[in-house]
Coordinates of C-alpha atoms and ligand atoms in Angstrom, one line a residue:
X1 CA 0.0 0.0 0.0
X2 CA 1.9 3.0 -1.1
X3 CA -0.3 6.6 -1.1
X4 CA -0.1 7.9 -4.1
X5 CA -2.6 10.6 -3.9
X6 CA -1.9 14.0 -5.4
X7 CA -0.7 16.3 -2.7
X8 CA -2.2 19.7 -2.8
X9 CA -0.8 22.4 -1.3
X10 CA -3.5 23.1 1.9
X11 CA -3.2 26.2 4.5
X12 CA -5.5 27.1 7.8
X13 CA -6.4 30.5 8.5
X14 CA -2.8 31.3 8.7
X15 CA -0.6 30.6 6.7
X16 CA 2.7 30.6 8.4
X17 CA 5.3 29.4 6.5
X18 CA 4.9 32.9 4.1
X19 CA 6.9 33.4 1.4
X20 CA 7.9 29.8 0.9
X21 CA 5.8 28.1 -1.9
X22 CA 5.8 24.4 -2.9
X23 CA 9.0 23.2 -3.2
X24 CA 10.1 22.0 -6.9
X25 CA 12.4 19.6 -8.3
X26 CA 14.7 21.7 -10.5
X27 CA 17.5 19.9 -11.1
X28 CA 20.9 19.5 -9.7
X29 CA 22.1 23.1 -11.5
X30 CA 19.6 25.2 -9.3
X31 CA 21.0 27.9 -6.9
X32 CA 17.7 28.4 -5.7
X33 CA 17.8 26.8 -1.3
X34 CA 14.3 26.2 -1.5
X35 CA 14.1 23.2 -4.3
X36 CA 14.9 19.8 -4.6
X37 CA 18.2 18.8 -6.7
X38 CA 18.1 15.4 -6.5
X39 CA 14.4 14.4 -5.5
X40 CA 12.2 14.2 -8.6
X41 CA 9.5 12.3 -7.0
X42 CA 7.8 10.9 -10.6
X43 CA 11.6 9.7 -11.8
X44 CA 11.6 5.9 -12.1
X45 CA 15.3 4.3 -10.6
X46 CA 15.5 0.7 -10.4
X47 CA 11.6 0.2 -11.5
X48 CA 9.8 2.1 -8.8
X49 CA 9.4 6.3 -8.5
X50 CA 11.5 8.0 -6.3
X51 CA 8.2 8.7 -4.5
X52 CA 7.0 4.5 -4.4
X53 CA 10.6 4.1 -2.8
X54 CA 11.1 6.6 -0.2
X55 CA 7.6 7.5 1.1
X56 CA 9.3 10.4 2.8
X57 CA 7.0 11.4 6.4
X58 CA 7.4 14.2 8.6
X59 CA 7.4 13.5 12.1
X60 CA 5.2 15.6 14.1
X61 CA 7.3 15.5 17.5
X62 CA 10.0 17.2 16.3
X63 CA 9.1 19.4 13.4
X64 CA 5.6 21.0 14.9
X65 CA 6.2 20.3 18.8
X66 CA 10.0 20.5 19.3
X67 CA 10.8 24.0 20.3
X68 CA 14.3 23.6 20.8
X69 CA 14.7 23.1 25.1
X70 CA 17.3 20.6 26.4
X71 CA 18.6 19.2 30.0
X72 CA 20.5 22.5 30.0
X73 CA 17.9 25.1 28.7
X74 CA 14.7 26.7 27.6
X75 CA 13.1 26.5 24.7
X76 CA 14.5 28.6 21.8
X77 CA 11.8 28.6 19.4
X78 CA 8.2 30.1 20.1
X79 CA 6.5 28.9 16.8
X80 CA 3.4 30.7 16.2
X81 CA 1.0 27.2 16.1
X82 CA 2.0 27.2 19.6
X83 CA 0.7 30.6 21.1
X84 CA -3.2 29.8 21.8
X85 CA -3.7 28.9 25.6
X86 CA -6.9 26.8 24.8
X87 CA -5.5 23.4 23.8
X88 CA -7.7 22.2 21.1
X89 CA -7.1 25.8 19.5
X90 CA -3.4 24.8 19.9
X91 CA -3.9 21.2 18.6
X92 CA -5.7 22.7 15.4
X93 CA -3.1 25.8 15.4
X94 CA -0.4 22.8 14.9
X95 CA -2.0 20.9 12.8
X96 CA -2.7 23.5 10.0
X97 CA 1.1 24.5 10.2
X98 CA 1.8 20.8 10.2
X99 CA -0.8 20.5 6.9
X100 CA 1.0 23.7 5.5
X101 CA 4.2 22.5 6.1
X102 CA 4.2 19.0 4.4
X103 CA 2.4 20.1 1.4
X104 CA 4.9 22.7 0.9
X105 CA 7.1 20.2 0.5
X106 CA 5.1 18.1 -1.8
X107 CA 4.9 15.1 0.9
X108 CA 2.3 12.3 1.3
X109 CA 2.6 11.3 5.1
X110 CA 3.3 12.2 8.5
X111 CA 4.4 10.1 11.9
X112 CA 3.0 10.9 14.9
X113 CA 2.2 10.0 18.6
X114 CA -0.9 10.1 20.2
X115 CA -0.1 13.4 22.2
X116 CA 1.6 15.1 19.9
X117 CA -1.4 15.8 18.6
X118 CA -3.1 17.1 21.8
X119 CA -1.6 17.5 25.1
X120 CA -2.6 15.2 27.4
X121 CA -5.7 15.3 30.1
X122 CA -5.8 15.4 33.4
X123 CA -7.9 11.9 32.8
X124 CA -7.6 8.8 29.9
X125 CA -11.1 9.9 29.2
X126 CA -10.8 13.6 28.6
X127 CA -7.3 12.5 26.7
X128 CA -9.3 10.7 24.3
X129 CA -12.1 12.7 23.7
X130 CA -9.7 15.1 22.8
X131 CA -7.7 12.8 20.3
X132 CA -11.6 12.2 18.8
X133 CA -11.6 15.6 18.8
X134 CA -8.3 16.2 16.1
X135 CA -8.7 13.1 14.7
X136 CA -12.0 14.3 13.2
X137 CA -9.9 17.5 12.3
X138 CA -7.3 15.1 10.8
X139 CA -9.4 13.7 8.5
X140 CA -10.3 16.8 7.0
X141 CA -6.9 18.3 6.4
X142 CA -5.7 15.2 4.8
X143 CA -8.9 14.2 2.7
X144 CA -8.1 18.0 1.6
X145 CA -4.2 17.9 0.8
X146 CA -3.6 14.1 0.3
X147 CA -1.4 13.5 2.9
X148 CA -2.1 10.0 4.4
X149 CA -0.6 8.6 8.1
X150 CA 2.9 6.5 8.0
X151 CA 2.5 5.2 11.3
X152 CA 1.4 5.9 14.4
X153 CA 2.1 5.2 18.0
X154 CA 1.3 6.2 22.1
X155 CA 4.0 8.1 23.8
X156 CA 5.0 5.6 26.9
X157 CA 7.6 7.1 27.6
X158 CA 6.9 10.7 29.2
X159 CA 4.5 10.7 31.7
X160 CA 6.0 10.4 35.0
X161 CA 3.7 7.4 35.5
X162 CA 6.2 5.5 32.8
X163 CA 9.2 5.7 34.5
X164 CA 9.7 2.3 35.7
X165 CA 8.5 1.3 32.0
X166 CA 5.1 0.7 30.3
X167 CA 4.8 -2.5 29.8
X168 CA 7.2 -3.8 31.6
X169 CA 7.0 -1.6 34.4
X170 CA 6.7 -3.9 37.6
X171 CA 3.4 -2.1 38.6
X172 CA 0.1 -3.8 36.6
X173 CA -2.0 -0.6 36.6
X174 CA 0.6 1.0 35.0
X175 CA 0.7 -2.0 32.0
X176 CA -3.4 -1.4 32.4
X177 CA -3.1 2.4 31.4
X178 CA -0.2 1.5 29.0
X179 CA -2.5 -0.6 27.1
X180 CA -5.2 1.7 27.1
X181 CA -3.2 4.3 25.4
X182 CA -2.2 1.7 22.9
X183 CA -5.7 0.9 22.4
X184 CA -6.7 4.4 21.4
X185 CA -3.5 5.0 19.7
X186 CA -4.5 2.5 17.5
X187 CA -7.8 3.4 16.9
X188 CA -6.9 6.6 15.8
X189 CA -4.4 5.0 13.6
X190 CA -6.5 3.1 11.8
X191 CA -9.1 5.8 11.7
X192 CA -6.8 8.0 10.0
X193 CA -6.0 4.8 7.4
X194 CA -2.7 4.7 8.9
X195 CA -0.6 2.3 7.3
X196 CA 2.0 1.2 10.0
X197 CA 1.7 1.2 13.7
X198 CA 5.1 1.3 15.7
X199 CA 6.6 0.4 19.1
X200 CA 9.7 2.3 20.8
X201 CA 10.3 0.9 24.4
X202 CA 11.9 4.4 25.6
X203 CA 11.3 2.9 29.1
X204 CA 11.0 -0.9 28.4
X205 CA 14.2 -1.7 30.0
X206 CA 16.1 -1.3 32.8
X207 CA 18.0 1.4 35.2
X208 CA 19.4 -1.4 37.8
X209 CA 19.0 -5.1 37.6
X210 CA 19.1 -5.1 41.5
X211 CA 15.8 -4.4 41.1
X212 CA 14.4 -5.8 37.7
X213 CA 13.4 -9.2 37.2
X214 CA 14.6 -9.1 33.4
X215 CA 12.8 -12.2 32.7
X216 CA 8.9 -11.5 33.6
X217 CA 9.4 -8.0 32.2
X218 CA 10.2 -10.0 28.8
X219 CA 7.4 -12.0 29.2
X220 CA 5.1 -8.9 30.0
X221 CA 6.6 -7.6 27.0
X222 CA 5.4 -10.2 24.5
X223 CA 1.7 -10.5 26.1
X224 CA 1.3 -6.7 25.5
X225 CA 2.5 -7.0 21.7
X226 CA 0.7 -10.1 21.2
X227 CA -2.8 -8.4 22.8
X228 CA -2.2 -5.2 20.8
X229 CA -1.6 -7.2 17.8
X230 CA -4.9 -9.2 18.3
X231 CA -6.8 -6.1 19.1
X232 CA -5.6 -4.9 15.8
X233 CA -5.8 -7.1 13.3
X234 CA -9.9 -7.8 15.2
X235 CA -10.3 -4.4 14.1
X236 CA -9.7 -5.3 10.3
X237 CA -6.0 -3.0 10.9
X238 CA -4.2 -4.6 7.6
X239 CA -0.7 -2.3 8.3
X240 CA 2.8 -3.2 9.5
X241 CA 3.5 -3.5 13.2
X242 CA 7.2 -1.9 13.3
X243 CA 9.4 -2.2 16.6
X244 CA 11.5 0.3 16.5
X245 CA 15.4 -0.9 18.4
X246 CA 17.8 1.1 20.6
X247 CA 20.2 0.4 22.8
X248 CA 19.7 2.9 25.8
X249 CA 18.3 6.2 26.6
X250 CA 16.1 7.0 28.4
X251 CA 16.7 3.6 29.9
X252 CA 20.4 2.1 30.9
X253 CA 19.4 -0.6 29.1
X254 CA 16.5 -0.9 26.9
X255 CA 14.9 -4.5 25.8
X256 CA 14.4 -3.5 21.8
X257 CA 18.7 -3.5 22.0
X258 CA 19.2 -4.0 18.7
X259 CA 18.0 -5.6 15.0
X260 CA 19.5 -9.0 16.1
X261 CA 18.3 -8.7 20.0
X262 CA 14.3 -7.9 18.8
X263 CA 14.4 -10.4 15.8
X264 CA 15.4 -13.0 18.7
X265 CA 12.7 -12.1 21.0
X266 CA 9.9 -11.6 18.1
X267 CA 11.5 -15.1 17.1
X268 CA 10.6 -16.3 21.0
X269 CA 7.6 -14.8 21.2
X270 CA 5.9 -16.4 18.5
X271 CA 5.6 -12.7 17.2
X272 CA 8.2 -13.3 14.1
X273 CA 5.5 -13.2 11.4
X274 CA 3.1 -9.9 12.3
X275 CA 6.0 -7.3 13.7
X276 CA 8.8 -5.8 11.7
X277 CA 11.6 -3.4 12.2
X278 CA 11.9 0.2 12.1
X279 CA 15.4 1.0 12.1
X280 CA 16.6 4.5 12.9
X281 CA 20.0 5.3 12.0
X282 CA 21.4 7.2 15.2
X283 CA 20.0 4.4 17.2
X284 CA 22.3 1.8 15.2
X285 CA 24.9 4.0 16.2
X286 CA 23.9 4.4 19.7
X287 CA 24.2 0.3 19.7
X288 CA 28.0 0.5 17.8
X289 CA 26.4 -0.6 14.6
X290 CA 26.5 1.0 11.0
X291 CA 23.1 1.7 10.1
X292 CA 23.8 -0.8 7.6
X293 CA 24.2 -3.3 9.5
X294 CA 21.4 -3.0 11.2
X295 CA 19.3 -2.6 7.6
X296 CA 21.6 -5.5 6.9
X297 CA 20.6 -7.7 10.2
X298 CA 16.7 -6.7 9.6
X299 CA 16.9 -7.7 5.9
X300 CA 18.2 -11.1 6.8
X301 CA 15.3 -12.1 8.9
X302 CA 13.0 -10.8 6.3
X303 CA 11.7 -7.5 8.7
X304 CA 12.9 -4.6 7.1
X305 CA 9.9 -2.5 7.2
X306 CA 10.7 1.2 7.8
X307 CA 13.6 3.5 8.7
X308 CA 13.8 7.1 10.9
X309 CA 15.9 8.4 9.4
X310 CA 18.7 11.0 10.7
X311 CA 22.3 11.0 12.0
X312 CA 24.1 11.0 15.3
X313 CA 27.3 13.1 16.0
X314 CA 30.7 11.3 15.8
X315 CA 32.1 12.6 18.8
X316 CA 29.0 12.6 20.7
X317 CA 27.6 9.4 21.9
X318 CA 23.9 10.3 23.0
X319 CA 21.0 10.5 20.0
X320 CA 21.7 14.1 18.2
X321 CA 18.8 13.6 15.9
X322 CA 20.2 15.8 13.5
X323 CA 19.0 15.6 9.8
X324 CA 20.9 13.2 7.5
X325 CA 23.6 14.8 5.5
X326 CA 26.3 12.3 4.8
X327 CA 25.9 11.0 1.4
X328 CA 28.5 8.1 1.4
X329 CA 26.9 6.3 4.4
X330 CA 23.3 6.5 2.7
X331 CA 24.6 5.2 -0.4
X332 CA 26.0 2.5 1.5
X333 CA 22.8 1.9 3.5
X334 CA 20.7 2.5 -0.1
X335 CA 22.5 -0.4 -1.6
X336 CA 21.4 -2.8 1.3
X337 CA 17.6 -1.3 0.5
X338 CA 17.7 -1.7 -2.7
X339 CA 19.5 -5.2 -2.6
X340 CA 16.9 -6.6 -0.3
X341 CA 14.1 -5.0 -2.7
X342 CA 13.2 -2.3 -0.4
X343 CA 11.3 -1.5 2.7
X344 CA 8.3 -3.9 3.4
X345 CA 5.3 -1.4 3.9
X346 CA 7.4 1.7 5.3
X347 CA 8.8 4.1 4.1
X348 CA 11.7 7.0 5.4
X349 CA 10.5 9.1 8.5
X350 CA 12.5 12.2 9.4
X351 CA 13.0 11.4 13.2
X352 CA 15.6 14.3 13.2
X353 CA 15.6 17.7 14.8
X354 CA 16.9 21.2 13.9
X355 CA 19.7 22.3 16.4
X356 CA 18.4 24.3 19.4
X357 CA 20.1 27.5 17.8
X358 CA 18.2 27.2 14.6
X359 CA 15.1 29.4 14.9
X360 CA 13.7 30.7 12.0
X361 CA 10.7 29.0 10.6
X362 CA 12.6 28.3 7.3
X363 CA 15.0 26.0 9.3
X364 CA 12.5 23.6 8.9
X365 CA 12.5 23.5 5.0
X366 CA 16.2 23.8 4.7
X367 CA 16.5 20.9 7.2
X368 CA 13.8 18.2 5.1
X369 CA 15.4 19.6 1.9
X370 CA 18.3 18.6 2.4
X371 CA 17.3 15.4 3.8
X372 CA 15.0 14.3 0.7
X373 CA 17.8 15.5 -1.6
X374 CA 20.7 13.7 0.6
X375 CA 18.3 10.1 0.1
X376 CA 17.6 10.8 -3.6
X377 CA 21.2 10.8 -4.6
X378 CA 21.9 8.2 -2.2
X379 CA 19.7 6.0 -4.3
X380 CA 20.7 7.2 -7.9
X381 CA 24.5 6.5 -6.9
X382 CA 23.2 3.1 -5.2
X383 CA 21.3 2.2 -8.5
X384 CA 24.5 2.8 -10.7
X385 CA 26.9 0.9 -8.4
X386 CA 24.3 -1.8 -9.0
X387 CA 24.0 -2.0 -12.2
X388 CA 27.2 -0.3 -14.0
X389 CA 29.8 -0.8 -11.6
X390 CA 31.6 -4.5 -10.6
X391 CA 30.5 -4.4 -7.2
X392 CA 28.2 -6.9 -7.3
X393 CA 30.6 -9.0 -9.2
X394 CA 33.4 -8.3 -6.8
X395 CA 31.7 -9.7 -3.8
X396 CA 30.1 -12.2 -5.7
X397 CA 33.1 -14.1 -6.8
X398 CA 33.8 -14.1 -2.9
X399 CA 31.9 -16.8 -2.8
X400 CA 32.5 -18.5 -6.1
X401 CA 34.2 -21.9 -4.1
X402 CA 30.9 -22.8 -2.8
X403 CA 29.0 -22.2 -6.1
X404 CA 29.5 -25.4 -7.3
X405 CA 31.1 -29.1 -6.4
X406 CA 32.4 -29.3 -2.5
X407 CA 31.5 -26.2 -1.4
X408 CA 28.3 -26.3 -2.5
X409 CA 27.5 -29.9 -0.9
X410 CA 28.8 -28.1 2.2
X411 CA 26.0 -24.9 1.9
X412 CA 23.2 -27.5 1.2
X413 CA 23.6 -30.1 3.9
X414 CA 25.6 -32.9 2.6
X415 CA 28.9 -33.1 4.0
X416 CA 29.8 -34.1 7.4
X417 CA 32.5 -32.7 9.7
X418 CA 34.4 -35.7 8.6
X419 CA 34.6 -34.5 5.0
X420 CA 35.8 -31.1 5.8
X421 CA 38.6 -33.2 7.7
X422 CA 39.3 -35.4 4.4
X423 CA 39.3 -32.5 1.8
X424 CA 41.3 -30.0 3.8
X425 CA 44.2 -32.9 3.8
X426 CA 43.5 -33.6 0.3
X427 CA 43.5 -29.5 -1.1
X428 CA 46.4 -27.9 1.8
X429 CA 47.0 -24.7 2.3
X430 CA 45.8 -22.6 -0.9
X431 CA 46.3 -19.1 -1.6
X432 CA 45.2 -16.3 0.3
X433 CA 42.3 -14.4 -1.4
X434 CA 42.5 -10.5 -1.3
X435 CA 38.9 -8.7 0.0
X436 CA 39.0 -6.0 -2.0
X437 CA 37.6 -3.2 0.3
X438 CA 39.7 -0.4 -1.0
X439 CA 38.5 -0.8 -4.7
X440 CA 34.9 -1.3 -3.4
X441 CA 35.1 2.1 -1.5
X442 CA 36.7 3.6 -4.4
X443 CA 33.7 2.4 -6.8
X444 CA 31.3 4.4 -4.1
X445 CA 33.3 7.2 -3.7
X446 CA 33.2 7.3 -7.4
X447 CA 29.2 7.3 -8.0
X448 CA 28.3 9.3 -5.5
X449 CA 30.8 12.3 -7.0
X450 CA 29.8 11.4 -10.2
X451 CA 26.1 12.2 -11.3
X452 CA 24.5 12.8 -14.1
X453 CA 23.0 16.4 -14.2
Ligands
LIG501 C1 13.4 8.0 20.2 C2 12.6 7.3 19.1 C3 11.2 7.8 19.0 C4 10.4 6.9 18.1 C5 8.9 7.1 18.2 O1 14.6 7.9 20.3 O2 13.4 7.5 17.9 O3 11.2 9.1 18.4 O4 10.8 7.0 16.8 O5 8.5 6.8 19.5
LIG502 NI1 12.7 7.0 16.0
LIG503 NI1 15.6 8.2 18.2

């Protein structure tokens, strides 16, 4: 299910991103800031539009509700979708600028958690009528502009009642109220045709394992997945469930560690075949992975649903957020997308922030500009390593020994230990075989400096 709607450009009352129109693909040779270089969204690359391959999303957390604070300081930006003191007047406020925003730049969906949209109530019940409230309001902007959902989710993560962990916090009325939120979350997913639902465990994990038992919070784990699952899919909810893995932060530890560590547990759990992955590349980092890899990992198992995409820092080691720039690492991680025939229902959500010091409302564009165009070259020079360079070739004939005759009874099951034992005395030592990494950086380097206008 891929939205291909028309997106049309739709403002509220205000329009407050003046002076910035739709932003156009013009073509590698513009000087103009505000256009795409790279990111022709009708231009077919390796069968599919750039559009069909990307379904770039805004995430409504950080590009509509992040107004720049941190541990250290105040907020920096005082958008004006965030002035109102009534909060439904706020929530619509945010929403048009959100609306305004993503149409300007000619997107189809958005990400978003359940009180993003609205602040949260004093009570679950007021907190819902509320979310019936925009969710109406939703459905309007986007039956208006095009613009379907991405995924969805329920922030568990910052209510004070969540900080021994949703579900797995050690407290059952707080798994009750964590699985209320999910219920709603997902019924305003799917009332919004959303097409993915995801799961971060910010808290699911551990600060001290002097007080955690690891085990039942595992086990709590997988009954909450498997009852929000069955809620779902009861519901007629057709969609991807993503978890989405990281290492730490909030939590010491956190359960979702890493690609390998969830496929093991969905694996467990009996889960393997309804939930995929959502990896995000600073939380690869975070875990001392490539992003790569962890595209790589998720591919393997068959789960590589979606990505959040954005960077870390290399000298810092927390999750920077910041909007992707580096075009040799995408290419990298476009060739491991491309190779595993792309992402299974997903698509590529901007789960980056501007810096606290950027303030000006065009920060914003300048940020998903650059991010759209970073991807859309990442997958032109990804395409031609695939098909006009020898890289494929190269790694291929890695494995050439087991393409046919012993090797190849060894890949399929039919030699025993004992064989190995009998042909290694019978072949000896043979010559080393060189890996090739520097000529295989040298054919990226090459295609990503090397692009046809
Ligand atoms: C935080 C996560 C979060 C999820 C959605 O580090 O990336 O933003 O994507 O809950
Ligand atoms: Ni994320
Ligand atoms: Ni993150």
């Amino acid at each position: 299910m891929t939205n291909l709607r028309p997106i049309k450009l739709t403002l509220g009352e205000t329009e407050y991103f003046k002076g910035i129109g739709k932003i156009r693909f013009e073509g590698p040779g513009s000087d103009h800031p505000m256009a795409y270089r790279y990111y022709d969204e009708n231009r077919v690359v390796a069968g599919k539009t750039m559009r069909e391959h990307f379904k770039f999303a805004v995430a409504y957390w950080h590009t509509l509700c992040g107004a720049g604070s941190d541990p250290f300081g105040a907020p920096t930006r005082f958008y004006p979708w965030m002035q109102a003191k009534d909060p439904m007047r706020q929530a619509r406020d945010k929403m048009d600028a959100a609306f305004e925003f993503i149409t300007k730049l000619g997107l189809a969906y958005f990400c978003f958690h359940d009180f993003d949209l609205v602040p949260e109530a004093e009570t679950l019940a007021k907190s819902e009528r509320r979310l019936q409230s925009i969710s109406a309001y939703a459905r309007e902007k986007m039956a208006a502009s095009g613009v379907g959902v991405l995924w969805g989710t329920a922030n568990l993560f910052s209510h004070p009642r969540y900080m021994n962990g949703a579900a797995t916090n050690p407290d059952f009325a707080v798994v009750a109220h964590a699985g209320a939120q999910v219920k709603i979350a997902l019924d305003l997913t799917m009332a919004l045709g959303g097409e993915n639902y995801v799961f971060w465990g910010g808290r699911e994990g551990y600060q001290s394992l002097l007080n955690t038992n690891m085990k039942r919070e595992l086990d709590h784990l997988a009954r909450f997945l498997h009852l929000a699952r069955d809620y779902a899919r009861k519901q007629g909810f057709q969609g991807e469930f993503f978890i989405e893995p990281k290492p730490m932060e909030p939590s010491k530890h956190q359960y979702d560690f890493d690609a390998a560590t969830v496929t093991g547990f969905l694996r467990e759990y009996g889960l393997i075949k309804d939930f995929k992955l959502n990896i995000e590349v600073n939380h690869a980092t975070l875990a001392w992975h490539s992003f790569p890899h962890e595209l790589q990992v998720a591919a393997n198992a068959g789960l590589l649903g979606s990505i959040d995409a954005n960077r870390g820092d290399y000298q810092n080691g927390w999750d920077t957020d910041q909007f992707p720039n580096n075009l040799y690492e995408l290419t990298e991680a476009m060739l491991v997308i491309l190779e595993a025939g792309g992402l299974q229902g997903g698509g590529v959500n901007f789960d980056a922030k501007i810096r606290r010091n950027s303030t000006d409302l065009d920060d914003l564009f300048h940020a998903h500009i650059g991010g759209i165009d970073v991807f859309a070259r990442a997958l032109l020079a990804a395409d031609a390593i695939l098909t006009q360079s020898p890289y494929r070739r190269i790694r291929q004939e890695r494995y050439i020994s087991f393409d046919d005759g012993e090797g190849l009874a060894f890949e399929t099951g039919k030699l025993r230990l004992k064989d190995l034992h009998n042909i290694a005395r019978r072949i000896g030592e043979q010559p080393l075989k060189s890996g090739k990494q520097e000529q295989l950086e040298n054919i990226i380097n090459r295609h990503i400096l090397h692009l046809e206008p």
